[in-house]
Coordinates of C-alpha atoms and ligand atoms in Angstrom, one line a residue:
M1 CA -87.3 -103.9 -83.9
K2 CA -83.4 -102.3 -82.3
R3 CA -84.6 -100.0 -79.6
E4 CA -82.4 -97.1 -79.0
F5 CA -82.0 -96.1 -74.7
Q6 CA -82.3 -92.2 -74.8
V7 CA -83.1 -90.1 -72.1
Q8 CA -84.9 -87.0 -73.3
S9 CA -83.5 -83.5 -72.3
G10 CA -84.3 -80.1 -71.8
R11 CA -87.6 -78.4 -71.0
N12 CA -89.6 -80.0 -73.9
L13 CA -92.4 -81.9 -72.3
R14 CA -94.1 -84.9 -74.0
C15 CA -96.7 -85.4 -71.7
K16 CA -99.5 -83.4 -70.2
G17 CA -97.3 -82.1 -67.1
W18 CA -93.9 -82.3 -65.4
R19 CA -94.8 -84.9 -63.0
Q20 CA -95.7 -87.6 -65.7
E21 CA -92.5 -86.3 -67.8
G22 CA -90.5 -86.8 -65.1
L23 CA -91.7 -90.2 -64.1
L24 CA -91.1 -90.9 -68.0
R25 CA -87.7 -89.8 -67.9
L26 CA -86.6 -91.8 -65.1
L27 CA -88.0 -94.7 -66.8
E28 CA -85.9 -94.0 -70.0
N29 CA -83.1 -93.4 -67.8
V30 CA -82.7 -96.8 -65.5
L31 CA -82.9 -98.4 -69.3
A32 CA -80.4 -96.1 -70.6
I33 CA -77.9 -96.7 -67.7
G34 CA -78.9 -100.0 -67.2
E35 CA -77.0 -103.6 -67.3
D36 CA -79.0 -105.2 -69.7
P37 CA -81.8 -103.2 -71.4
D38 CA -82.6 -105.0 -74.4
N39 CA -83.6 -107.6 -71.9
L40 CA -85.4 -104.6 -69.7
I41 CA -83.0 -105.9 -67.1
V42 CA -81.5 -102.9 -65.0
Y43 CA -79.4 -104.3 -62.1
A44 CA -79.0 -107.2 -59.8
A45 CA -79.1 -110.3 -62.5
L46 CA -82.9 -110.0 -62.9
G47 CA -84.4 -106.4 -61.7
R48 CA -86.4 -105.3 -64.5
A49 CA -88.3 -101.9 -65.3
A50 CA -90.7 -103.5 -66.8
R51 CA -92.4 -107.1 -67.2
D52 CA -91.8 -107.1 -71.2
W53 CA -91.8 -104.7 -74.1
P54 CA -95.4 -104.2 -74.6
S55 CA -95.9 -103.7 -70.5
H56 CA -93.0 -101.1 -71.2
D57 CA -94.4 -99.5 -74.4
K58 CA -97.7 -99.2 -72.6
I59 CA -96.5 -97.5 -69.7
V60 CA -94.9 -94.9 -71.8
E61 CA -98.1 -94.4 -73.9
T62 CA -100.3 -94.0 -70.7
L63 CA -97.5 -91.3 -69.0
M64 CA -97.5 -89.9 -72.3
T65 CA -101.3 -89.2 -72.0
M66 CA -102.5 -89.2 -68.7
E67 CA -104.0 -86.4 -67.1
E68 CA -102.9 -85.0 -63.5
D69 CA -105.9 -86.6 -62.1
D70 CA -105.6 -90.4 -63.2
T71 CA -103.3 -92.8 -61.4
L72 CA -101.8 -95.8 -63.5
I73 CA -101.5 -99.1 -61.7
V74 CA -98.7 -101.2 -62.5
Q75 CA -98.5 -104.8 -61.0
S76 CA -95.1 -106.6 -61.3
G77 CA -94.0 -104.7 -64.2
K78 CA -96.9 -105.1 -66.2
P79 CA -99.6 -101.8 -66.2
I80 CA -102.9 -102.8 -65.6
G81 CA -105.0 -100.0 -66.0
C82 CA -106.0 -96.4 -65.2
I83 CA -108.2 -94.9 -62.6
K84 CA -109.3 -91.6 -62.0
T85 CA -108.7 -90.5 -58.7
H86 CA -107.3 -86.2 -58.1
V87 CA -104.8 -84.3 -58.6
D88 CA -103.2 -84.7 -55.1
A89 CA -102.8 -88.7 -55.8
P90 CA -99.9 -90.3 -56.9
L91 CA -99.5 -90.5 -60.5
V92 CA -98.4 -94.3 -60.2
I93 CA -98.8 -97.0 -57.8
M94 CA -97.1 -100.2 -58.1
A95 CA -96.4 -103.8 -56.7
N96 CA -93.4 -105.7 -57.9
C97 CA -92.9 -109.3 -56.9
N98 CA -95.3 -109.7 -53.8
M99 CA -95.8 -113.3 -53.3
V100 CA -98.1 -114.7 -50.8
G101 CA -96.1 -116.3 -47.8
Q102 CA -96.1 -120.2 -48.1
W103 CA -95.8 -119.9 -51.6
A104 CA -92.8 -117.5 -51.8
K105 CA -90.0 -119.7 -52.8
A106 CA -87.1 -119.4 -55.4
E107 CA -88.6 -122.2 -57.4
Y108 CA -92.3 -121.0 -57.5
F109 CA -90.8 -117.5 -58.4
Y110 CA -89.1 -118.8 -61.7
E111 CA -91.8 -120.9 -62.7
L112 CA -94.2 -117.8 -62.6
E113 CA -91.7 -115.2 -64.4
K114 CA -91.4 -118.1 -67.1
K115 CA -95.2 -118.1 -67.6
G116 CA -94.9 -114.2 -67.5
L117 CA -97.3 -113.8 -64.6
I118 CA -94.3 -111.6 -62.3
C119 CA -91.1 -109.7 -62.3
W120 CA -88.6 -108.7 -59.8
G121 CA -88.0 -104.9 -59.6
G122 CA -84.7 -105.0 -57.3
L123 CA -85.6 -102.1 -55.0
T124 CA -84.7 -99.5 -57.5
A125 CA -85.5 -101.2 -61.1
G126 CA -89.0 -101.7 -61.5
D127 CA -89.7 -98.2 -60.1
W128 CA -87.3 -96.4 -62.2
Q129 CA -85.7 -95.0 -59.4
Y130 CA -82.2 -96.4 -60.2
I131 CA -79.2 -93.9 -60.5
G132 CA -76.3 -96.4 -61.4
S133 CA -73.8 -97.7 -59.4
Q134 CA -73.7 -94.5 -57.5
G135 CA -76.8 -95.4 -55.8
V136 CA -75.0 -97.4 -53.4
I137 CA -71.4 -95.9 -53.8
Q138 CA -72.2 -93.4 -50.8
G139 CA -73.4 -96.2 -48.3
T140 CA -70.4 -98.6 -49.4
Y141 CA -68.0 -96.0 -48.6
E142 CA -69.3 -94.9 -45.4
I143 CA -69.2 -98.6 -44.3
F144 CA -65.7 -98.5 -45.3
M145 CA -65.0 -95.4 -43.0
R146 CA -66.9 -96.9 -40.4
I147 CA -64.4 -99.5 -40.7
A148 CA -61.5 -97.2 -40.6
E149 CA -63.0 -95.4 -37.9
R150 CA -63.5 -98.4 -35.7
Y151 CA -60.5 -100.5 -36.2
F152 CA -57.6 -98.3 -38.2
D153 CA -57.5 -95.3 -36.6
G154 CA -59.6 -93.4 -38.5
N155 CA -58.2 -94.2 -42.2
L156 CA -57.7 -97.0 -44.3
H157 CA -54.1 -95.7 -46.3
G158 CA -52.0 -99.0 -46.9
R159 CA -55.1 -101.1 -46.3
F160 CA -56.1 -103.9 -48.6
I161 CA -59.9 -104.7 -49.5
L162 CA -60.9 -107.8 -50.9
T163 CA -64.3 -108.4 -52.6
A164 CA -65.7 -109.4 -55.8
G165 CA -69.0 -108.6 -58.1
L166 CA -68.7 -105.5 -60.8
G167 CA -72.3 -105.5 -61.5
G168 CA -74.4 -102.5 -61.8
M169 CA -74.5 -102.1 -57.6
G170 CA -71.0 -104.1 -57.1
G171 CA -69.4 -101.6 -59.7
A172 CA -69.5 -99.2 -56.9
Q173 CA -66.9 -100.8 -54.7
P174 CA -63.8 -100.1 -56.3
L175 CA -64.5 -96.0 -56.5
A176 CA -66.0 -96.5 -52.9
G177 CA -62.7 -98.2 -52.0
R178 CA -60.5 -95.7 -53.6
L179 CA -62.3 -92.7 -52.1
A180 CA -61.6 -94.4 -48.4
E181 CA -57.9 -94.2 -49.9
A182 CA -57.7 -97.8 -49.7
V183 CA -56.3 -100.4 -52.0
I184 CA -59.2 -102.7 -53.4
L185 CA -59.5 -106.0 -55.4
C186 CA -62.4 -106.6 -57.5
I187 CA -62.8 -110.2 -58.5
E188 CA -65.4 -110.2 -61.7
M189 CA -66.2 -113.5 -63.7
D190 CA -67.3 -111.2 -66.9
E191 CA -64.8 -109.7 -68.5
K192 CA -67.3 -107.0 -70.1
R193 CA -68.3 -105.7 -66.6
I194 CA -64.7 -104.9 -65.9
E195 CA -64.3 -103.0 -69.2
R196 CA -67.5 -101.5 -68.3
R197 CA -66.2 -100.2 -65.1
L198 CA -63.1 -99.0 -66.4
A199 CA -64.7 -97.0 -69.2
D200 CA -67.0 -95.0 -66.4
G201 CA -63.9 -94.4 -64.5
Y202 CA -65.1 -96.6 -61.3
L203 CA -62.4 -99.0 -61.7
D204 CA -58.4 -98.0 -62.1
R205 CA -57.0 -100.8 -63.9
Q206 CA -57.3 -104.1 -64.8
V207 CA -54.7 -107.2 -64.4
A208 CA -54.3 -110.2 -66.2
S209 CA -53.2 -112.9 -63.0
L210 CA -53.8 -113.3 -59.5
D211 CA -49.7 -113.0 -58.9
E212 CA -50.1 -109.7 -60.9
A213 CA -52.7 -108.7 -58.6
L214 CA -51.3 -109.5 -55.5
A215 CA -48.1 -107.7 -56.6
A216 CA -49.9 -104.7 -57.4
V217 CA -51.7 -104.6 -53.9
R218 CA -48.4 -104.7 -52.3
A219 CA -47.1 -102.2 -54.6
A220 CA -49.9 -100.0 -53.7
Q221 CA -49.9 -100.8 -49.7
G222 CA -46.1 -99.9 -49.5
A223 CA -46.6 -96.7 -51.1
K224 CA -49.8 -95.9 -49.4
Q225 CA -51.3 -95.1 -52.8
P226 CA -55.3 -95.5 -53.0
L227 CA -56.0 -98.1 -55.9
S228 CA -58.8 -100.0 -57.3
I229 CA -57.8 -103.5 -59.3
G230 CA -60.0 -105.7 -61.3
L231 CA -59.2 -109.3 -61.8
C232 CA -61.1 -111.5 -64.1
G233 CA -61.9 -114.8 -62.5
N234 CA -64.2 -116.9 -60.2
A235 CA -64.4 -115.6 -56.6
A236 CA -65.3 -119.1 -55.2
D237 CA -61.6 -120.4 -56.7
L238 CA -59.8 -117.1 -56.1
Y239 CA -60.8 -116.3 -52.6
P240 CA -59.5 -119.6 -51.4
Q241 CA -56.1 -119.4 -53.6
I242 CA -55.7 -116.1 -51.9
L243 CA -56.5 -117.5 -48.5
A244 CA -54.0 -120.5 -49.0
A245 CA -51.3 -117.9 -50.2
G246 CA -51.3 -116.4 -46.8
V247 CA -52.4 -113.1 -47.8
I248 CA -54.9 -111.9 -45.6
P249 CA -56.6 -108.6 -46.3
D250 CA -57.5 -105.9 -44.0
V251 CA -61.5 -106.1 -44.9
V252 CA -63.3 -108.9 -46.9
T253 CA -66.6 -108.4 -48.5
D254 CA -68.5 -109.5 -51.7
Q255 CA -71.0 -108.3 -53.8
T256 CA -71.8 -110.9 -56.6
S257 CA -75.5 -111.5 -57.2
A258 CA -75.4 -114.3 -54.7
H259 CA -79.1 -113.8 -53.8
D260 CA -79.8 -115.4 -57.3
L261 CA -78.5 -119.1 -57.9
V262 CA -79.4 -119.3 -61.1
Y263 CA -79.2 -115.7 -63.2
G264 CA -77.1 -114.2 -60.5
Y265 CA -73.9 -116.4 -59.3
I266 CA -71.7 -118.2 -61.8
P267 CA -70.4 -121.0 -59.7
A268 CA -66.4 -122.4 -60.1
G269 CA -65.7 -124.2 -63.1
Y270 CA -68.0 -123.0 -65.4
S271 CA -67.6 -120.4 -68.3
L272 CA -70.3 -117.6 -68.6
A273 CA -71.3 -119.7 -71.9
E274 CA -71.8 -123.1 -70.3
V275 CA -74.0 -121.0 -67.2
K276 CA -76.1 -119.5 -69.6
E277 CA -77.0 -122.9 -71.5
L278 CA -77.5 -124.4 -68.4
R279 CA -80.2 -121.3 -67.4
K280 CA -82.4 -123.2 -70.0
T281 CA -81.5 -127.0 -69.7
D282 CA -81.0 -127.7 -66.0
T283 CA -81.9 -125.0 -63.7
K284 CA -81.8 -127.6 -60.7
R285 CA -78.2 -128.5 -61.5
L286 CA -77.0 -124.8 -61.5
M287 CA -78.8 -124.4 -57.7
E288 CA -76.8 -127.1 -56.7
E289 CA -73.3 -125.7 -58.4
S290 CA -73.7 -122.4 -57.3
T291 CA -74.9 -123.4 -53.7
R292 CA -71.7 -125.5 -53.5
S293 CA -69.2 -122.7 -54.6
I294 CA -70.8 -120.3 -52.7
A295 CA -70.2 -122.3 -49.8
R296 CA -66.4 -122.2 -50.9
H297 CA -66.7 -118.9 -51.3
V298 CA -67.7 -118.0 -47.9
T299 CA -65.8 -121.1 -45.8
A300 CA -62.9 -118.8 -47.6
M301 CA -64.5 -115.5 -46.2
L302 CA -64.9 -117.3 -42.6
G303 CA -61.2 -118.2 -42.8
F304 CA -59.9 -114.8 -43.5
Q305 CA -62.3 -113.7 -40.4
K306 CA -60.1 -116.0 -38.3
A307 CA -57.1 -114.8 -39.6
G308 CA -58.0 -111.3 -38.4
S309 CA -59.7 -109.8 -41.4
I310 CA -63.1 -107.5 -40.6
V311 CA -65.4 -109.5 -43.2
F312 CA -69.0 -108.2 -43.4
D313 CA -71.9 -109.2 -46.0
N314 CA -72.9 -106.3 -48.1
G315 CA -76.7 -107.2 -48.6
N316 CA -76.5 -110.0 -51.7
L317 CA -77.6 -112.7 -49.2
I318 CA -74.6 -114.5 -49.8
R319 CA -74.4 -116.0 -46.1
T320 CA -78.0 -117.4 -46.4
Q321 CA -77.0 -119.2 -49.5
A322 CA -74.0 -120.5 -47.9
K323 CA -75.8 -122.0 -44.7
N324 CA -78.2 -123.7 -46.9
G325 CA -75.3 -125.1 -48.4
G326 CA -73.7 -126.6 -45.6
V327 CA -72.0 -123.6 -43.6
A328 CA -73.4 -123.9 -40.4
D329 CA -71.5 -120.9 -39.4
A330 CA -71.8 -118.3 -42.0
F331 CA -73.6 -116.4 -40.0
S332 CA -70.4 -115.3 -37.9
I333 CA -70.1 -112.8 -40.3
P334 CA -72.2 -109.7 -39.6
I335 CA -74.2 -108.1 -41.9
F336 CA -73.2 -104.4 -42.7
T337 CA -76.3 -102.7 -41.7
E338 CA -76.5 -103.8 -38.1
A339 CA -72.7 -103.7 -37.7
F340 CA -72.2 -100.4 -39.1
L341 CA -75.2 -98.3 -40.2
R342 CA -77.8 -98.8 -37.5
P343 CA -77.1 -95.3 -35.6
L344 CA -77.9 -93.4 -38.7
F345 CA -81.0 -95.6 -39.7
S346 CA -82.2 -95.0 -36.0
R347 CA -82.3 -91.2 -36.8
A348 CA -83.8 -92.0 -40.3
I349 CA -80.6 -90.9 -42.1
G350 CA -80.3 -92.6 -45.3
P351 CA -79.8 -92.9 -48.9
F352 CA -81.6 -89.7 -50.7
R353 CA -81.0 -89.0 -53.7
W354 CA -82.1 -86.4 -56.4
I355 CA -82.1 -86.2 -60.4
A356 CA -81.5 -83.8 -62.8
L357 CA -84.5 -84.3 -65.3
S358 CA -83.1 -81.4 -67.5
N359 CA -80.1 -83.8 -67.8
D360 CA -78.0 -80.5 -66.8
T361 CA -75.1 -81.4 -64.8
G362 CA -75.2 -77.8 -63.7
D363 CA -78.3 -78.4 -61.7
I364 CA -76.6 -81.0 -59.7
A365 CA -73.8 -78.5 -59.1
K366 CA -75.8 -76.0 -57.8
I367 CA -77.5 -78.4 -55.7
D368 CA -73.9 -79.0 -54.1
D369 CA -73.3 -75.6 -53.2
L370 CA -77.2 -75.7 -51.6
I371 CA -76.3 -78.4 -49.6
L372 CA -72.5 -76.8 -48.5
E373 CA -74.1 -73.7 -47.8
R374 CA -77.3 -75.1 -45.8
F375 CA -75.9 -78.1 -43.7
P376 CA -72.0 -76.6 -42.8
D377 CA -72.0 -78.7 -39.5
N378 CA -73.1 -82.1 -41.2
K379 CA -69.6 -83.7 -42.0
I380 CA -71.1 -86.7 -43.1
V381 CA -72.5 -85.1 -45.9
T382 CA -70.2 -82.1 -46.5
N383 CA -67.3 -84.8 -47.2
W384 CA -69.3 -86.6 -49.2
I385 CA -70.3 -83.7 -51.6
R386 CA -67.1 -82.3 -51.5
L387 CA -65.7 -85.9 -52.6
A388 CA -68.4 -87.0 -55.3
R389 CA -68.6 -83.8 -56.8
Q390 CA -64.9 -84.4 -57.6
H391 CA -64.7 -87.7 -58.1
V392 CA -67.9 -89.6 -58.6
P393 CA -68.7 -89.7 -62.4
F394 CA -72.5 -89.4 -63.6
Q395 CA -74.3 -92.4 -65.4
G396 CA -77.6 -91.1 -67.5
L397 CA -79.4 -88.2 -65.7
P398 CA -77.2 -86.3 -63.8
A399 CA -77.9 -87.6 -59.8
R400 CA -76.6 -87.3 -56.6
I401 CA -77.0 -89.2 -53.6
A402 CA -76.2 -88.2 -49.4
W403 CA -77.1 -89.8 -46.5
L404 CA -79.5 -86.9 -45.0
G405 CA -82.0 -87.6 -42.2
H406 CA -85.5 -86.4 -40.9
G407 CA -86.0 -82.4 -41.6
D408 CA -83.0 -82.2 -43.9
R409 CA -84.5 -84.2 -46.5
T410 CA -87.4 -81.6 -46.6
E411 CA -85.6 -78.6 -45.8
L412 CA -83.4 -79.3 -49.3
A413 CA -86.1 -80.7 -51.4
V414 CA -87.8 -77.4 -50.9
A415 CA -85.3 -75.1 -51.4
V416 CA -84.6 -77.2 -54.8
N417 CA -88.3 -77.0 -55.7
R418 CA -88.1 -73.0 -55.0
M419 CA -84.8 -73.0 -57.3
V420 CA -86.8 -74.7 -59.8
R421 CA -89.8 -72.1 -59.6
E422 CA -87.2 -69.3 -60.0
G423 CA -85.5 -70.7 -62.8
V424 CA -82.0 -71.0 -61.0
L425 CA -82.0 -74.6 -62.4
S426 CA -82.5 -75.5 -65.8
G427 CA -85.4 -78.1 -65.2
P428 CA -87.5 -80.0 -62.4
V429 CA -85.8 -82.2 -60.1
A430 CA -86.7 -85.8 -58.8
F431 CA -86.2 -86.9 -55.4
T432 CA -86.2 -90.3 -54.5
R433 CA -84.4 -92.6 -51.8
D434 CA -83.1 -96.2 -51.7
H435 CA -86.0 -99.0 -50.5
L436 CA -83.2 -99.6 -47.8
D437 CA -84.0 -96.6 -45.8
A438 CA -85.2 -96.6 -42.1
G439 CA -89.2 -97.4 -42.4
A440 CA -89.1 -98.6 -45.6
M441 CA -87.6 -102.2 -45.6
A442 CA -87.8 -105.3 -43.8
H443 CA -85.2 -108.0 -44.3
P444 CA -84.3 -110.1 -41.7
N445 CA -81.0 -111.1 -43.3
I446 CA -80.2 -107.7 -44.2
M447 CA -82.1 -104.6 -42.9
T448 CA -83.7 -105.7 -40.0
E449 CA -81.4 -108.4 -39.0
N450 CA -81.0 -108.7 -34.8
M451 CA -83.4 -105.7 -34.2
R452 CA -82.9 -104.6 -30.7
D453 CA -86.6 -106.1 -30.0
G454 CA -86.8 -109.1 -32.2
S455 CA -88.8 -107.3 -34.6
D456 CA -86.6 -108.5 -37.6
A457 CA -89.0 -110.1 -39.9
I458 CA -92.2 -108.0 -39.4
A459 CA -93.0 -106.5 -43.0
D460 CA -95.8 -104.2 -41.9
W461 CA -93.5 -101.1 -41.7
P462 CA -92.8 -100.9 -45.3
L463 CA -96.7 -101.2 -46.2
I464 CA -97.5 -98.7 -43.6
N465 CA -94.6 -96.5 -45.6
A466 CA -96.2 -97.1 -48.9
M467 CA -100.0 -96.2 -47.3
V468 CA -98.1 -93.2 -45.6
H469 CA -96.9 -91.7 -49.2
C470 CA -99.7 -92.5 -50.6
A471 CA -101.6 -90.0 -47.8
S472 CA -99.3 -87.8 -48.5
K473 CA -99.2 -87.0 -52.1
A474 CA -96.0 -88.7 -53.3
D475 CA -95.9 -88.9 -57.6
L476 CA -95.2 -92.8 -57.5
V477 CA -95.7 -95.1 -54.5
A478 CA -94.2 -98.7 -55.1
I479 CA -94.4 -102.2 -52.6
H480 CA -91.4 -104.6 -53.6
S481 CA -90.9 -107.8 -52.1
G482 CA -88.2 -110.3 -53.2
G483 CA -84.4 -110.7 -52.1
G484 CA -83.0 -114.3 -52.2
G485 CA -84.2 -116.1 -55.1
Y486 CA -86.8 -113.1 -55.6
S487 CA -89.1 -114.2 -53.0
G488 CA -89.9 -114.8 -49.5
Y489 CA -87.0 -112.6 -48.1
M490 CA -87.8 -109.4 -48.0
T491 CA -91.0 -106.0 -48.4
S492 CA -89.8 -102.6 -48.9
A493 CA -91.3 -99.7 -50.2
G494 CA -90.3 -96.9 -52.9
V495 CA -91.5 -93.5 -53.4
T496 CA -90.3 -90.9 -56.0
L497 CA -91.5 -87.0 -56.1
I498 CA -91.3 -84.4 -58.9
A499 CA -90.1 -81.1 -57.5
D500 CA -91.6 -79.0 -60.6
G501 CA -91.5 -75.6 -59.1
T502 CA -95.0 -75.2 -58.1
S503 CA -96.6 -74.9 -54.6
A504 CA -98.7 -78.2 -54.9
A505 CA -94.7 -79.9 -55.6
E506 CA -93.9 -78.2 -52.5
N507 CA -96.6 -79.5 -50.5
R508 CA -96.0 -83.1 -51.8
L509 CA -92.3 -82.8 -51.1
M510 CA -93.5 -81.2 -47.6
L511 CA -95.8 -84.2 -46.4
S512 CA -94.3 -86.9 -47.9
L513 CA -90.7 -86.5 -47.1
T514 CA -91.4 -85.4 -43.6
N515 CA -94.0 -88.4 -43.1
D516 CA -91.0 -91.0 -44.6
T517 CA -88.1 -89.9 -42.4
S518 CA -91.0 -89.5 -39.1
L519 CA -92.0 -92.9 -39.9
G520 CA -88.4 -94.0 -40.2
V521 CA -87.6 -92.8 -36.6
M522 CA -90.9 -94.3 -35.0
R523 CA -89.9 -97.6 -36.5
Y524 CA -86.6 -97.4 -34.6
A525 CA -88.1 -95.6 -31.5
D526 CA -90.5 -98.4 -31.6
A527 CA -88.1 -101.2 -31.2
G528 CA -86.0 -99.4 -28.7
Y529 CA -83.1 -97.5 -30.0
P530 CA -81.7 -95.1 -27.9
D531 CA -80.6 -92.8 -30.8
A532 CA -84.1 -92.7 -32.3
L533 CA -85.7 -92.1 -28.7
D534 CA -83.4 -89.1 -28.8
E535 CA -84.5 -88.0 -32.4
V536 CA -88.1 -88.3 -31.4
E537 CA -87.5 -86.0 -28.4
R538 CA -84.8 -83.3 -30.6
K539 CA -87.3 -83.5 -33.7
G540 CA -90.8 -83.2 -32.2
I541 CA -91.8 -86.4 -33.9
R542 CA -95.3 -87.4 -32.9
H543 CA -94.4 -91.2 -31.6
F544 CA -96.6 -92.7 -29.1
Q545 CA -94.1 -94.9 -26.8
L546 CA -96.4 -97.5 -25.8
A547 CA -94.7 -100.6 -24.2
N548 CA -95.3 -104.0 -25.8
A549 CA -97.6 -106.2 -24.0
K550 CA -96.5 -109.5 -23.4
N551 CA -98.9 -112.3 -24.0
Ligands
NAD601 P1 -75.3 -107.7 -60.9 O1 -76.2 -109.0 -61.2 O2 -75.5 -106.5 -61.6 O3 -74.0 -107.9 -60.7 C1 -73.1 -109.2 -60.0 C2 -71.8 -109.4 -60.6 O4 -71.5 -110.5 -60.2 C3 -71.8 -110.0 -62.4 O5 -71.3 -108.6 -63.1 C4 -71.3 -111.2 -62.3 O6 -70.6 -111.6 -63.4 C5 -70.5 -111.3 -60.8 N1 -70.4 -112.7 -60.6 C6 -71.4 -113.5 -60.6 N2 -70.7 -114.8 -59.7 C7 -69.7 -114.4 -59.5 C8 -68.4 -115.4 -58.9 N3 -68.7 -116.5 -58.4 N4 -67.0 -114.9 -59.2 C9 -67.3 -113.7 -59.5 N5 -67.8 -112.8 -60.0 C10 -69.4 -113.2 -60.1 O7 -75.7 -107.2 -59.5 P2 -75.6 -106.0 -58.4 O8 -76.4 -104.8 -59.0 O9 -74.2 -105.5 -58.8 O10 -75.9 -106.2 -57.3 C11 -75.3 -107.5 -56.6 C12 -75.7 -108.1 -55.4 O11 -75.5 -106.7 -54.2 C13 -77.1 -108.4 -55.5 O12 -76.9 -109.6 -54.8 C14 -77.8 -107.3 -54.7 O13 -78.7 -107.7 -54.3 C15 -76.8 -106.9 -53.8 N6 -77.2 -105.4 -53.6 C16 -76.9 -104.9 -52.2 C17 -76.9 -103.4 -52.1 C18 -76.6 -103.0 -50.3 O14 -76.9 -101.9 -49.9 N7 -75.6 -103.5 -50.0 C19 -77.5 -102.8 -52.9 C20 -77.7 -102.9 -54.1 C21 -77.3 -104.7 -54.6

């Protein structure tokens, strides 16, 4: 059966309430804008919305028929059953891709996946929170701006950023680079991905050769003209060639799917078709070839670093894979979270999002206005909203992201819920956030690398986070694990709330969002970050500042 991927618009309900309908529309949305919806793949190589089509169809059927006091249980993308709870309990709880410690290895994941026993939900695929490239665009933009402030007198005019990967998330890079007013060259193996980013308005132009690319970069740098350029090719070939040519970019990073040596990264010397075949016939060889290429790729990144480029890992585990491939100093490249974003996370300022369930872009515009009016002194957010409303195209249901923190998220969501109630907005709004958020993720190679107190690998925090949301009446709560090779590298928690205008929704939003960011600040305060300790004081968060007894 050929499937159509569409999201229901307007105010017509197919479910028994807006909470269920909202979650159903979010599921439809992640597929409508996903990278390979026929295979239920949303982003990041294997990030799936459901385990298989029968699972998907049963989830849809359940959302359409369940009562408000039912809770649907999803295990690695497969609906297991429904239990009777109460109207304040989550409608959906899910755990995706959590494997027991000693078993959490890539090879075992692939084996279980083949048997149909598990699936990886990424961060926002399995729990239906993905909003397209916009989901990471402000984060990428903020990183570029922090680099501008720290190294380039506050702006990136005439500066050259080199990166790779134009997939679901990496596709945000060209637009984030252009918004930061830089010249950004993006290398991508798959022609179709380049075409998609051009069509979506995330990429300005495509060039046919490296010479043409470097000439275009030089011209745009000379004219101090922001520009994003796509070049089809393999980063493991092209990064070393650029370095050998003596062209040293100001900033270098990468967002290929290096976390996955089989279904993500494309090794040099292989066409997409050859890799597709190897996935079926010889995954061991493919893993070896990918590791070899990543080693070359990262060695070139280290070469750029030695030559003066600002180089950072943008959360795709490329350093870990390179280290496994023999690049001993791969971790000389810093991770973006520690290098640029930790002061924000210490105050639980992170990637908060909202999605207009009616599909009316006017609703997002009204919420933009509300933010500019309510948070005039928050420069990060007001600057972003002005840029985003002018330059960031919507994909699927209209959505917005803004890095808001403790108290501000709740204030915004409650105000929006009132706008829904008063009919100012044309329909309910979903609130969610990335899992890469203060209290919601333990990932020792990304989110929690080099924590001040050494608590990098402690996964209690995201588990507590999910329990906090269940105790705080959230509509959907998810616990995910995975990272490199989909296992063993991280644990995280996700949450979604539907602002349907009711007073029950207002209560849910107040509890869940306030407690989410409270926990985020507590996590960083507990690790001894001064910004978090200050936030505890300023915002009256009830954190017990107990010293850790050493045994
Ligand atoms: P994706 O699978 O949709 O896209 C990856 C792209 O990389 C594909 O288009 C692929 O063709 C391309 N590619 C693979 N190998 C290549 C090579 N050698 N040379 C050139 N291009 C190559 O993945 P995505 O959703 O864009 O995510 C990319 C990575 O970023 C993942 O590892 C993901 O886990 C990570 N990620 C980081 C953050 C963050 O917050 N920093 C957020 C989301 C995802």
